[in-house]
Amino acid sequence: MLRPWCRFVWVWCLPLLCWVALSHCSSPTSPTNNNTNNNQPPDRRTPSVEPVRVTSEGKVAVVLSSAHGISINELVLRYRVETTWWDASSLDTPKASREGDSITVTWGTKASSPLSQIQARFQVGQVKQLRLQLVVSPRQAGVKLTGFVVRIPQGQWSFPKVGSKLYGLHHGHQSWSFSGAVLLEAPFLSPALEDEDLLAKASKGDPVDETKGLSWWFGMASATPQGPSVVMGATHAERWRTAVLSSLAKAGEPSVDIRLGTSGDPLVLDKETSLEPLAIVVGANPGEAMQRFASIVEKDNPPLRQETPISPMGWWSWNVFFDGVTAQQVLDNADFVKANLPNLGFQLIELDDGYQTKWGLWESYQTDKFPGGLVSLSEKLKAKGFQQGLWLAPFLVDTTTQLAKDNPSWFLKDLEGKLVEHRNAGQSFSSYILDPTHPEVKTHLTGLFQRLAKLGYVWFKLDFLFTGAFQGKRHDPNVTGVQALRLGLEIIHKAAPQAHINLCGMPIWPGIGRGHSIRYGPDIAFKGLNPGFKLIAHEARNSMVRSPFHRILINDPDQVLVREPLSMGEARVAATLGALTGFYTLGDDLTKLSKERFALVSNATLLEIAKLEQSAVPLDWFGATGDVILSPVVDLGANGTPATAVPSQYFLKASDKVAYLGLFNWTDKTQSFSVKPAELLPNVKTVQDVWKSQSLQLNDSLTLEVPTHDVILLKLSAP
């Protein structure tokens, strides 16, 4: 299935002036500081002056001394009600009050403003981070807030060593969206600054709506590839989307807009309302900054946990059989796993798209391919000792089904009251989108997943979920797209509380707390195309960029594919990547793999890593940068070197005694890597080349040559 893509929107902002210098300790830049197992000690230093104060000019000054010279000299706010923007002229002089580490700045408003009050609640106890909670109060019930912007204007953000270049992290809206490093070179002005429609378009998941300089949910910036870095954005998404827009209009003068909400998806205010919380976090290097930001996100959003976790290790059908899958093909591969991978953790068999007669009729089946239907297949897999997973697109219903014709009130409508239709690229049919705010839809979804769970399905791969957040008219007119999506997923989870919820085609932040795992990259196989190395590179780039959030939403990179025409080196890359992401699933027709290729996916050390179910993190976040590619297909071809930038060094610290380092060569030439083992794992005594099954001579520094389209996997051990 061809997966869509997204983008972001930006606007100019109102004056709320803040001087912010974010402070953090200088810390070692060794790779171990980038690992999720290493918690940074809190910096107990306190600012030398009052951290937040109102100046005599009526400006709000926020000061936290900056060891690395990163400062924000002015923050500007602006809000939009329906189609009208309101700025400083609507605000009275602010007042500040403090209680412990919380400082609240309050603005009254002019009588003409639809808001009666705005508050900015700063949390300033941690000198390496600034947290900001915006609270708005309507003058009367029913105010439709359609946007709120926090902006750091040009020339008001000081970054050490910033000249004509700024390294940025572009984070995509949903699972398949481009996520990776980009390089902004002056003069660069984000194309979305003056285009109010871009954010609304992005919510449709259209591939053409990805744009350089736009990042969803959060963004990261650094002046140098391994230097001090700042991450800023929302820490959760319960009602609204958040986008971060970066520009470098003039050398040395970056600017940033943080936009909450979209013009077509209003937040209806009946009382005092908190907007999505924001955070600005500083780190000595990109990895440290990302880990700190991920810790805040985790604290604000308790992950959805299972009493009895279900491992993803197993075999999945889509990437080899696509929608042509049959029950016999599923059973043949299950038999192969049982015979050739016994007692190694491969317990799940997942059936993907192709069993149902039409989308939306998920309990129907094609009798020629699935005699006996889901009931028969489930019973046979149970008898073989497997757990079962099932794919659905839960919010989409084929427009030609009787279900759709009989229940027009169940579906999302546009502003004119017409049913919204969605058609995925390459499909011959369209679907309506279920509205989970409708009581009958809740009953429908609840019954469906209760029955499927009763059949024995313990894993649900839920796909094309971005459609659930589309803007439009719902049964409850006050619910936003993000709220509707989260509500639908909550209904499903409550109907099947013991099942693992695997999110796909999912806006990332709204998925937190609503699923257990999430696809973090695009599909790596398409019907009618052979697996290609570029697709694996896309998988790697997205998965590694999002790896710090593995502890919040488990990282699903897509299945491991090692079949031809991939070279043996490329197949090693795919298998190694799968293990290092902590989500090891097989996607080839195992009955047709050569012994040589099957040996790759069954490698003992790889399975040892996979069973950790931890995700490696990149050491070279900005080691390579490139342009935003609108879709993996644009940068596709069947083989060859990817045009987009991909990190090449992935580090996983399993314990104080064992660590793993993958050195990936995505280029068309041999690549040299310098590794300092003691910086990766203190007291290291042995370094093993896993794929060559040989020990390396331990030196302070190792120089390793990786052939084109290949990988070296090192295992480091300490006594």
PDB file of C-alpha atoms in Angstrom, residues 407-673:
ATOM      1  CA  ASN A 407     -25.761   4.168   7.924  1.00  0.00           C
ATOM      2  CA  PRO A 408     -24.909   7.536   6.348  1.00  0.00           C
ATOM      3  CA  SER A 409     -25.029   9.245   9.760  1.00  0.00           C
ATOM      4  CA  TRP A 410     -22.060   7.168  10.933  1.00  0.00           C
ATOM      5  CA  PHE A 411     -19.523   8.962   8.750  1.00  0.00           C
ATOM      6  CA  LEU A 412     -17.476  12.162   8.660  1.00  0.00           C
ATOM      7  CA  LYS A 413     -18.909  15.002   6.562  1.00  0.00           C
ATOM      8  CA  ASP A 414     -17.341  18.078   5.053  1.00  0.00           C
ATOM      9  CA  LEU A 415     -18.417  21.628   5.918  1.00  0.00           C
ATOM     10  CA  GLU A 416     -21.225  21.456   3.343  1.00  0.00           C
ATOM     11  CA  GLY A 417     -22.573  18.261   4.907  1.00  0.00           C
ATOM     12  CA  LYS A 418     -21.348  15.918   2.163  1.00  0.00           C
ATOM     13  CA  LEU A 419     -19.826  12.578   3.147  1.00  0.00           C
ATOM     14  CA  VAL A 420     -16.013  12.724   3.022  1.00  0.00           C
ATOM     15  CA  GLU A 421     -14.497  10.100   0.718  1.00  0.00           C
ATOM     16  CA  HIS A 422     -10.917   8.862   0.914  1.00  0.00           C
ATOM     17  CA  ARG A 423      -9.079   6.854  -1.725  1.00  0.00           C
ATOM     18  CA  ASN A 424      -5.580   5.521  -1.202  1.00  0.00           C
ATOM     19  CA  ALA A 425      -3.118   5.713  -4.065  1.00  0.00           C
ATOM     20  CA  GLY A 426      -3.530   2.733  -6.364  1.00  0.00           C
ATOM     21  CA  GLN A 427      -6.954   1.741  -5.052  1.00  0.00           C
ATOM     22  CA  SER A 428      -9.971   1.253  -7.298  1.00  0.00           C
ATOM     23  CA  PHE A 429     -12.491   2.139  -4.597  1.00  0.00           C
ATOM     24  CA  SER A 430     -13.191   4.920  -2.117  1.00  0.00           C
ATOM     25  CA  SER A 431     -14.042   4.727   1.573  1.00  0.00           C
ATOM     26  CA  TYR A 432     -16.109   6.746   4.003  1.00  0.00           C
ATOM     27  CA  ILE A 433     -14.577   7.587   7.385  1.00  0.00           C
ATOM     28  CA  LEU A 434     -16.285   6.404  10.567  1.00  0.00           C
ATOM     29  CA  ASP A 435     -17.127   9.041  13.177  1.00  0.00           C
ATOM     30  CA  PRO A 436     -16.395   7.581  16.638  1.00  0.00           C
ATOM     31  CA  THR A 437     -18.326  10.391  18.336  1.00  0.00           C
ATOM     32  CA  HIS A 438     -21.540   8.787  17.056  1.00  0.00           C
ATOM     33  CA  PRO A 439     -22.983   6.378  19.686  1.00  0.00           C
ATOM     34  CA  GLU A 440     -23.838   3.748  17.058  1.00  0.00           C
ATOM     35  CA  VAL A 441     -20.279   3.801  15.711  1.00  0.00           C
ATOM     36  CA  LYS A 442     -18.979   3.198  19.226  1.00  0.00           C
ATOM     37  CA  THR A 443     -21.299   0.186  19.491  1.00  0.00           C
ATOM     38  CA  HIS A 444     -20.181  -1.050  16.066  1.00  0.00           C
ATOM     39  CA  LEU A 445     -16.452  -0.824  16.834  1.00  0.00           C
ATOM     40  CA  THR A 446     -16.855  -2.290  20.302  1.00  0.00           C
ATOM     41  CA  GLY A 447     -18.730  -5.326  19.021  1.00  0.00           C
ATOM     42  CA  LEU A 448     -16.317  -5.886  16.136  1.00  0.00           C
ATOM     43  CA  PHE A 449     -13.179  -5.974  18.279  1.00  0.00           C
ATOM     44  CA  GLN A 450     -14.810  -7.968  21.056  1.00  0.00           C
ATOM     45  CA  ARG A 451     -15.715 -10.677  18.535  1.00  0.00           C
ATOM     46  CA  LEU A 452     -12.258 -10.678  16.925  1.00  0.00           C
ATOM     47  CA  ALA A 453     -10.604 -10.925  20.331  1.00  0.00           C
ATOM     48  CA  LYS A 454     -12.889 -13.827  21.195  1.00  0.00           C
ATOM     49  CA  LEU A 455     -11.631 -15.623  18.065  1.00  0.00           C
ATOM     50  CA  GLY A 456      -8.157 -15.487  19.574  1.00  0.00           C
ATOM     51  CA  TYR A 457      -6.607 -12.452  17.870  1.00  0.00           C
ATOM     52  CA  VAL A 458      -4.242 -10.829  20.366  1.00  0.00           C
ATOM     53  CA  TRP A 459      -2.516  -8.354  18.035  1.00  0.00           C
ATOM     54  CA  PHE A 460      -4.270  -5.762  15.897  1.00  0.00           C
ATOM     55  CA  LYS A 461      -2.373  -3.852  13.237  1.00  0.00           C
ATOM     56  CA  LEU A 462      -4.562  -0.777  12.673  1.00  0.00           C
ATOM     57  CA  ASP A 463      -3.844   1.026   9.419  1.00  0.00           C
ATOM     58  CA  PHE A 464      -4.566   4.326   7.634  1.00  0.00           C
ATOM     59  CA  LEU A 465      -5.306   5.900  10.986  1.00  0.00           C
ATOM     60  CA  PHE A 466      -4.490   9.435   9.823  1.00  0.00           C
ATOM     61  CA  THR A 467      -7.923   9.469   8.179  1.00  0.00           C
ATOM     62  CA  GLY A 468      -9.514   9.328  11.631  1.00  0.00           C
ATOM     63  CA  ALA A 469      -8.145  12.808  12.351  1.00  0.00           C
ATOM     64  CA  PHE A 470      -9.431  14.442   9.174  1.00  0.00           C
ATOM     65  CA  GLN A 471     -11.137  17.775   9.674  1.00  0.00           C
ATOM     66  CA  GLY A 472     -14.875  17.986   9.132  1.00  0.00           C
ATOM     67  CA  LYS A 473     -18.313  17.758  10.741  1.00  0.00           C
ATOM     68  CA  ARG A 474     -18.928  15.034  13.302  1.00  0.00           C
ATOM     69  CA  HIS A 475     -21.867  13.935  15.436  1.00  0.00           C
ATOM     70  CA  ASP A 476     -20.239  15.904  18.263  1.00  0.00           C
ATOM     71  CA  PRO A 477     -19.445  19.263  16.612  1.00  0.00           C
ATOM     72  CA  ASN A 478     -17.034  20.322  19.370  1.00  0.00           C
ATOM     73  CA  VAL A 479     -14.587  17.454  18.890  1.00  0.00           C
ATOM     74  CA  THR A 480     -11.383  18.101  16.907  1.00  0.00           C
ATOM     75  CA  GLY A 481      -9.857  15.628  14.483  1.00  0.00           C
ATOM     76  CA  VAL A 482      -7.156  14.644  16.985  1.00  0.00           C
ATOM     77  CA  GLN A 483      -9.754  14.086  19.702  1.00  0.00           C
ATOM     78  CA  ALA A 484     -11.884  11.948  17.377  1.00  0.00           C
ATOM     79  CA  LEU A 485      -8.914   9.771  16.423  1.00  0.00           C
ATOM     80  CA  ARG A 486      -7.898   9.250  20.040  1.00  0.00           C
ATOM     81  CA  LEU A 487     -11.510   8.484  20.990  1.00  0.00           C
ATOM     82  CA  GLY A 488     -11.781   5.823  18.282  1.00  0.00           C
ATOM     83  CA  LEU A 489      -8.581   4.132  19.455  1.00  0.00           C
ATOM     84  CA  GLU A 490      -9.750   4.275  23.064  1.00  0.00           C
ATOM     85  CA  ILE A 491     -12.976   2.469  22.066  1.00  0.00           C
ATOM     86  CA  ILE A 492     -10.953  -0.269  20.354  1.00  0.00           C
ATOM     87  CA  HIS A 493      -8.611  -0.728  23.298  1.00  0.00           C
ATOM     88  CA  LYS A 494     -11.472  -0.987  25.778  1.00  0.00           C
ATOM     89  CA  ALA A 495     -13.171  -3.580  23.561  1.00  0.00           C
ATOM     90  CA  ALA A 496     -10.023  -5.740  23.443  1.00  0.00           C
ATOM     91  CA  PRO A 497      -7.980  -4.714  26.504  1.00  0.00           C
ATOM     92  CA  GLN A 498      -5.641  -7.718  26.367  1.00  0.00           C
ATOM     93  CA  ALA A 499      -4.692  -7.171  22.718  1.00  0.00           C
ATOM     94  CA  HIS A 500      -1.594  -5.377  21.456  1.00  0.00           C
ATOM     95  CA  ILE A 501      -2.516  -2.274  19.441  1.00  0.00           C
ATOM     96  CA  ASN A 502      -0.044  -1.676  16.593  1.00  0.00           C
ATOM     97  CA  LEU A 503      -0.596   1.746  14.971  1.00  0.00           C
ATOM     98  CA  CYS A 504       0.177   2.360  11.301  1.00  0.00           C
ATOM     99  CA  GLY A 505      -0.311   5.406   9.101  1.00  0.00           C
ATOM    100  CA  MET A 506      -0.720   7.157  12.436  1.00  0.00           C
ATOM    101  CA  PRO A 507      -0.077  10.788  13.423  1.00  0.00           C
ATOM    102  CA  ILE A 508       2.713  10.256  15.941  1.00  0.00           C
ATOM    103  CA  TRP A 509       1.859  12.334  19.017  1.00  0.00           C
ATOM    104  CA  PRO A 510      -1.883  11.460  19.170  1.00  0.00           C
ATOM    105  CA  GLY A 511      -0.848   7.798  19.279  1.00  0.00           C
ATOM    106  CA  ILE A 512       0.855   8.133  22.653  1.00  0.00           C
ATOM    107  CA  GLY A 513      -1.268   6.388  25.268  1.00  0.00           C
ATOM    108  CA  ARG A 514      -3.553   4.949  22.565  1.00  0.00           C
ATOM    109  CA  GLY A 515      -1.312   2.207  21.179  1.00  0.00           C
ATOM    110  CA  HIS A 516       1.520  -0.065  22.258  1.00  0.00           C
ATOM    111  CA  SER A 517       3.655   0.128  19.113  1.00  0.00           C
ATOM    112  CA  ILE A 518       3.715   2.326  16.037  1.00  0.00           C
ATOM    113  CA  ARG A 519       5.108   2.171  12.536  1.00  0.00           C
ATOM    114  CA  TYR A 520       7.908   4.709  12.515  1.00  0.00           C
ATOM    115  CA  GLY A 521       8.751   4.491   8.833  1.00  0.00           C
ATOM    116  CA  PRO A 522       7.268   4.027   5.347  1.00  0.00           C
ATOM    117  CA  ASP A 523       6.495   0.671   3.756  1.00  0.00           C
ATOM    118  CA  ILE A 524       9.631  -1.009   2.442  1.00  0.00           C
ATOM    119  CA  ALA A 525       7.855  -3.209  -0.113  1.00  0.00           C
ATOM    120  CA  PHE A 526       5.248  -2.384  -2.738  1.00  0.00           C
ATOM    121  CA  LYS A 527       3.133  -4.699  -4.833  1.00  0.00           C
ATOM    122  CA  GLY A 528       4.740  -5.175  -8.224  1.00  0.00           C
ATOM    123  CA  LEU A 529       8.170  -3.888  -7.135  1.00  0.00           C
ATOM    124  CA  ASN A 530      11.174  -5.820  -5.916  1.00  0.00           C
ATOM    125  CA  PRO A 531      12.641  -4.898  -2.503  1.00  0.00           C
ATOM    126  CA  GLY A 532      15.227  -2.152  -2.945  1.00  0.00           C
ATOM    127  CA  PHE A 533      18.085  -0.836  -0.841  1.00  0.00           C
ATOM    128  CA  LYS A 534      16.717   2.700  -0.913  1.00  0.00           C
ATOM    129  CA  LEU A 535      13.571   1.521   0.828  1.00  0.00           C
ATOM    130  CA  ILE A 536      15.625   0.007   3.643  1.00  0.00           C
ATOM    131  CA  ALA A 537      17.479   3.319   3.940  1.00  0.00           C
ATOM    132  CA  HIS A 538      14.172   5.171   4.346  1.00  0.00           C
ATOM    133  CA  GLU A 539      13.160   2.678   7.014  1.00  0.00           C
ATOM    134  CA  ALA A 540      16.449   3.246   8.833  1.00  0.00           C
ATOM    135  CA  ARG A 541      16.289   7.039   8.672  1.00  0.00           C
ATOM    136  CA  ASN A 542      12.778   7.323  10.093  1.00  0.00           C
ATOM    137  CA  SER A 543      13.264   4.622  12.714  1.00  0.00           C
ATOM    138  CA  MET A 544      16.503   6.048  14.067  1.00  0.00           C
ATOM    139  CA  VAL A 545      15.274   9.651  14.125  1.00  0.00           C
ATOM    140  CA  ARG A 546      12.285   8.511  16.210  1.00  0.00           C
ATOM    141  CA  SER A 547      14.220   5.970  18.320  1.00  0.00           C
ATOM    142  CA  PRO A 548      14.270   8.046  21.566  1.00  0.00           C
ATOM    143  CA  PHE A 549      10.498   7.552  21.779  1.00  0.00           C
ATOM    144  CA  HIS A 550      10.727   3.737  21.684  1.00  0.00           C
ATOM    145  CA  ARG A 551      10.076   3.644  25.419  1.00  0.00           C
ATOM    146  CA  ILE A 552       6.793   5.517  24.866  1.00  0.00           C
ATOM    147  CA  LEU A 553       5.601   3.921  21.612  1.00  0.00           C
ATOM    148  CA  ILE A 554       7.515   0.797  20.566  1.00  0.00           C
ATOM    149  CA  ASN A 555       9.443   1.325  17.333  1.00  0.00           C
ATOM    150  CA  ASP A 556       7.984  -0.690  14.408  1.00  0.00           C
ATOM    151  CA  PRO A 557      10.294  -0.191  11.386  1.00  0.00           C
ATOM    152  CA  ASP A 558       8.472  -2.714   9.115  1.00  0.00           C
ATOM    153  CA  GLN A 559       9.488  -6.295   8.423  1.00  0.00           C
ATOM    154  CA  VAL A 560      12.980  -7.671   7.775  1.00  0.00           C
ATOM    155  CA  LEU A 561      13.351  -8.567   4.096  1.00  0.00           C
ATOM    156  CA  VAL A 562      16.405 -10.465   2.835  1.00  0.00           C
ATOM    157  CA  ARG A 563      15.179 -11.979  -0.448  1.00  0.00           C
ATOM    158  CA  GLU A 564      16.670 -11.309  -3.853  1.00  0.00           C
ATOM    159  CA  PRO A 565      17.329  -9.049  -5.698  1.00  0.00           C
ATOM    160  CA  LEU A 566      18.914  -7.587  -2.542  1.00  0.00           C
ATOM    161  CA  SER A 567      22.614  -8.392  -2.437  1.00  0.00           C
ATOM    162  CA  MET A 568      23.910 -10.352   0.545  1.00  0.00           C
ATOM    163  CA  GLY A 569      25.372  -7.135   1.958  1.00  0.00           C
ATOM    164  CA  GLU A 570      22.048  -5.333   1.600  1.00  0.00           C
ATOM    165  CA  ALA A 571      20.266  -8.280   3.209  1.00  0.00           C
ATOM    166  CA  ARG A 572      22.708  -8.085   6.137  1.00  0.00           C
ATOM    167  CA  VAL A 573      21.839  -4.413   6.477  1.00  0.00           C
ATOM    168  CA  ALA A 574      18.115  -5.217   6.622  1.00  0.00           C
ATOM    169  CA  ALA A 575      18.522  -7.972   9.216  1.00  0.00           C
ATOM    170  CA  THR A 576      20.894  -5.938  11.393  1.00  0.00           C
ATOM    171  CA  LEU A 577      18.615  -2.921  11.300  1.00  0.00           C
ATOM    172  CA  GLY A 578      15.608  -5.014  12.299  1.00  0.00           C
ATOM    173  CA  ALA A 579      17.367  -6.383  15.358  1.00  0.00           C
ATOM    174  CA  LEU A 580      18.728  -2.991  16.459  1.00  0.00           C
ATOM    175  CA  THR A 581      15.280  -1.377  16.344  1.00  0.00           C
ATOM    176  CA  GLY A 582      13.923  -3.865  18.906  1.00  0.00           C
ATOM    177  CA  PHE A 583      11.046  -4.944  16.641  1.00  0.00           C
ATOM    178  CA  TYR A 584      12.178  -8.060  14.804  1.00  0.00           C
ATOM    179  CA  THR A 585       9.606  -9.437  12.370  1.00  0.00           C
ATOM    180  CA  LEU A 586      10.104 -11.499   9.222  1.00  0.00           C
ATOM    181  CA  GLY A 587       8.398 -10.574   5.958  1.00  0.00           C
ATOM    182  CA  ASP A 588       9.699 -12.908   3.232  1.00  0.00           C
ATOM    183  CA  ASP A 589       8.180 -16.166   2.030  1.00  0.00           C
ATOM    184  CA  LEU A 590      10.391 -18.220   4.322  1.00  0.00           C
ATOM    185  CA  THR A 591       9.650 -21.428   2.407  1.00  0.00           C
ATOM    186  CA  LYS A 592      11.513 -20.016  -0.613  1.00  0.00           C
ATOM    187  CA  LEU A 593      14.558 -18.410   1.052  1.00  0.00           C
ATOM    188  CA  SER A 594      17.958 -19.923   0.309  1.00  0.00           C
ATOM    189  CA  LYS A 595      19.834 -21.442   3.249  1.00  0.00           C
ATOM    190  CA  GLU A 596      22.375 -18.636   2.996  1.00  0.00           C
ATOM    191  CA  ARG A 597      19.731 -15.930   3.339  1.00  0.00           C
ATOM    192  CA  PHE A 598      17.763 -17.740   6.032  1.00  0.00           C
ATOM    193  CA  ALA A 599      21.018 -17.934   8.024  1.00  0.00           C
ATOM    194  CA  LEU A 600      21.047 -14.125   8.132  1.00  0.00           C
ATOM    195  CA  VAL A 601      17.677 -13.763   9.860  1.00  0.00           C
ATOM    196  CA  SER A 602      18.365 -16.684  12.212  1.00  0.00           C
ATOM    197  CA  ASN A 603      21.814 -15.482  13.308  1.00  0.00           C
ATOM    198  CA  ALA A 604      22.193 -16.202  17.038  1.00  0.00           C
ATOM    199  CA  THR A 605      23.603 -12.788  17.983  1.00  0.00           C
ATOM    200  CA  LEU A 606      20.901 -11.016  15.989  1.00  0.00           C
ATOM    201  CA  LEU A 607      18.221 -12.938  17.880  1.00  0.00           C
ATOM    202  CA  GLU A 608      20.012 -12.124  21.131  1.00  0.00           C
ATOM    203  CA  ILE A 609      19.698  -8.423  20.279  1.00  0.00           C
ATOM    204  CA  ALA A 610      16.111  -8.762  19.067  1.00  0.00           C
ATOM    205  CA  LYS A 611      14.950 -10.339  22.318  1.00  0.00           C
ATOM    206  CA  LEU A 612      16.114  -7.255  24.216  1.00  0.00           C
ATOM    207  CA  GLU A 613      13.304  -5.341  22.448  1.00  0.00           C
ATOM    208  CA  GLN A 614      15.299  -2.144  22.903  1.00  0.00           C
ATOM    209  CA  SER A 615      16.032   0.404  20.196  1.00  0.00           C
ATOM    210  CA  ALA A 616      19.479   1.630  19.222  1.00  0.00           C
ATOM    211  CA  VAL A 617      19.978   5.378  18.800  1.00  0.00           C
ATOM    212  CA  PRO A 618      22.003   7.191  16.139  1.00  0.00           C
ATOM    213  CA  LEU A 619      25.360   8.679  17.073  1.00  0.00           C
ATOM    214  CA  ASP A 620      25.505  10.875  13.973  1.00  0.00           C
ATOM    215  CA  TRP A 621      22.175  12.707  14.021  1.00  0.00           C
ATOM    216  CA  PHE A 622      23.459  15.413  11.683  1.00  0.00           C
ATOM    217  CA  GLY A 623      26.403  13.523  10.238  1.00  0.00           C
ATOM    218  CA  ALA A 624      24.650  13.644   6.901  1.00  0.00           C
ATOM    219  CA  THR A 625      21.902  15.970   5.745  1.00  0.00           C
ATOM    220  CA  GLY A 626      19.769  16.253   2.666  1.00  0.00           C
ATOM    221  CA  ASP A 627      16.582  17.608   1.224  1.00  0.00           C
ATOM    222  CA  VAL A 628      13.103  16.517   2.185  1.00  0.00           C
ATOM    223  CA  ILE A 629      11.913  13.850  -0.229  1.00  0.00           C
ATOM    224  CA  LEU A 630       8.147  14.061  -0.575  1.00  0.00           C
ATOM    225  CA  SER A 631       7.632  10.308  -0.628  1.00  0.00           C
ATOM    226  CA  PRO A 632       9.814   7.191  -0.466  1.00  0.00           C
ATOM    227  CA  VAL A 633       8.658   6.432  -4.000  1.00  0.00           C
ATOM    228  CA  VAL A 634      10.177   9.680  -5.318  1.00  0.00           C
ATOM    229  CA  ASP A 635      13.559   8.631  -3.929  1.00  0.00           C
ATOM    230  CA  LEU A 636      12.966   5.037  -4.818  1.00  0.00           C
ATOM    231  CA  GLY A 637      14.046   3.188  -7.888  1.00  0.00           C
ATOM    232  CA  ALA A 638      14.583  -0.481  -7.228  1.00  0.00           C
ATOM    233  CA  ASN A 639      18.173  -0.215  -6.010  1.00  0.00           C
ATOM    234  CA  GLY A 640      21.005   2.245  -5.637  1.00  0.00           C
ATOM    235  CA  THR A 641      22.067   4.878  -3.149  1.00  0.00           C
ATOM    236  CA  PRO A 642      19.317   6.945  -1.491  1.00  0.00           C
ATOM    237  CA  ALA A 643      19.272  10.671  -2.197  1.00  0.00           C
ATOM    238  CA  THR A 644      18.119  11.518   1.319  1.00  0.00           C
ATOM    239  CA  ALA A 645      20.491  11.595   4.265  1.00  0.00           C
ATOM    240  CA  VAL A 646      20.549   8.571   6.590  1.00  0.00           C
ATOM    241  CA  PRO A 647      22.439   8.190   9.907  1.00  0.00           C
ATOM    242  CA  SER A 648      25.101   5.496   9.692  1.00  0.00           C
ATOM    243  CA  GLN A 649      26.138   4.706  13.298  1.00  0.00           C
ATOM    244  CA  TYR A 650      23.563   3.035  15.578  1.00  0.00           C
ATOM    245  CA  PHE A 651      24.434   2.291  19.191  1.00  0.00           C
ATOM    246  CA  LEU A 652      22.608   0.041  21.654  1.00  0.00           C
ATOM    247  CA  LYS A 653      23.789  -0.372  25.245  1.00  0.00           C
ATOM    248  CA  ALA A 654      22.187  -3.571  26.500  1.00  0.00           C
ATOM    249  CA  SER A 655      23.782  -3.389  29.966  1.00  0.00           C
ATOM    250  CA  ASP A 656      26.923  -2.203  31.729  1.00  0.00           C
ATOM    251  CA  LYS A 657      28.649  -5.277  30.304  1.00  0.00           C
ATOM    252  CA  VAL A 658      27.348  -5.537  26.740  1.00  0.00           C
ATOM    253  CA  ALA A 659      26.793  -3.050  23.934  1.00  0.00           C
ATOM    254  CA  TYR A 660      26.276  -3.224  20.177  1.00  0.00           C
ATOM    255  CA  LEU A 661      27.312  -0.856  17.402  1.00  0.00           C
ATOM    256  CA  GLY A 662      26.063  -1.036  13.829  1.00  0.00           C
ATOM    257  CA  LEU A 663      28.132   0.739  11.158  1.00  0.00           C
ATOM    258  CA  PHE A 664      25.985   1.102   8.032  1.00  0.00           C
ATOM    259  CA  ASN A 665      27.244   2.130   4.620  1.00  0.00           C
ATOM    260  CA  TRP A 666      24.400   3.651   2.599  1.00  0.00           C
ATOM    261  CA  THR A 667      26.763   5.008  -0.081  1.00  0.00           C
ATOM    262  CA  ASP A 668      28.085   3.552  -3.334  1.00  0.00           C
ATOM    263  CA  LYS A 669      31.693   3.618  -2.112  1.00  0.00           C
ATOM    264  CA  THR A 670      33.601   1.882   0.684  1.00  0.00           C
ATOM    265  CA  GLN A 671      33.230   3.916   3.864  1.00  0.00           C
ATOM    266  CA  SER A 672      35.732   4.223   6.715  1.00  0.00           C
ATOM    267  CA  PHE A 673      34.635   4.456  10.362  1.00  0.00           C
TER     268      PHE A 673
END
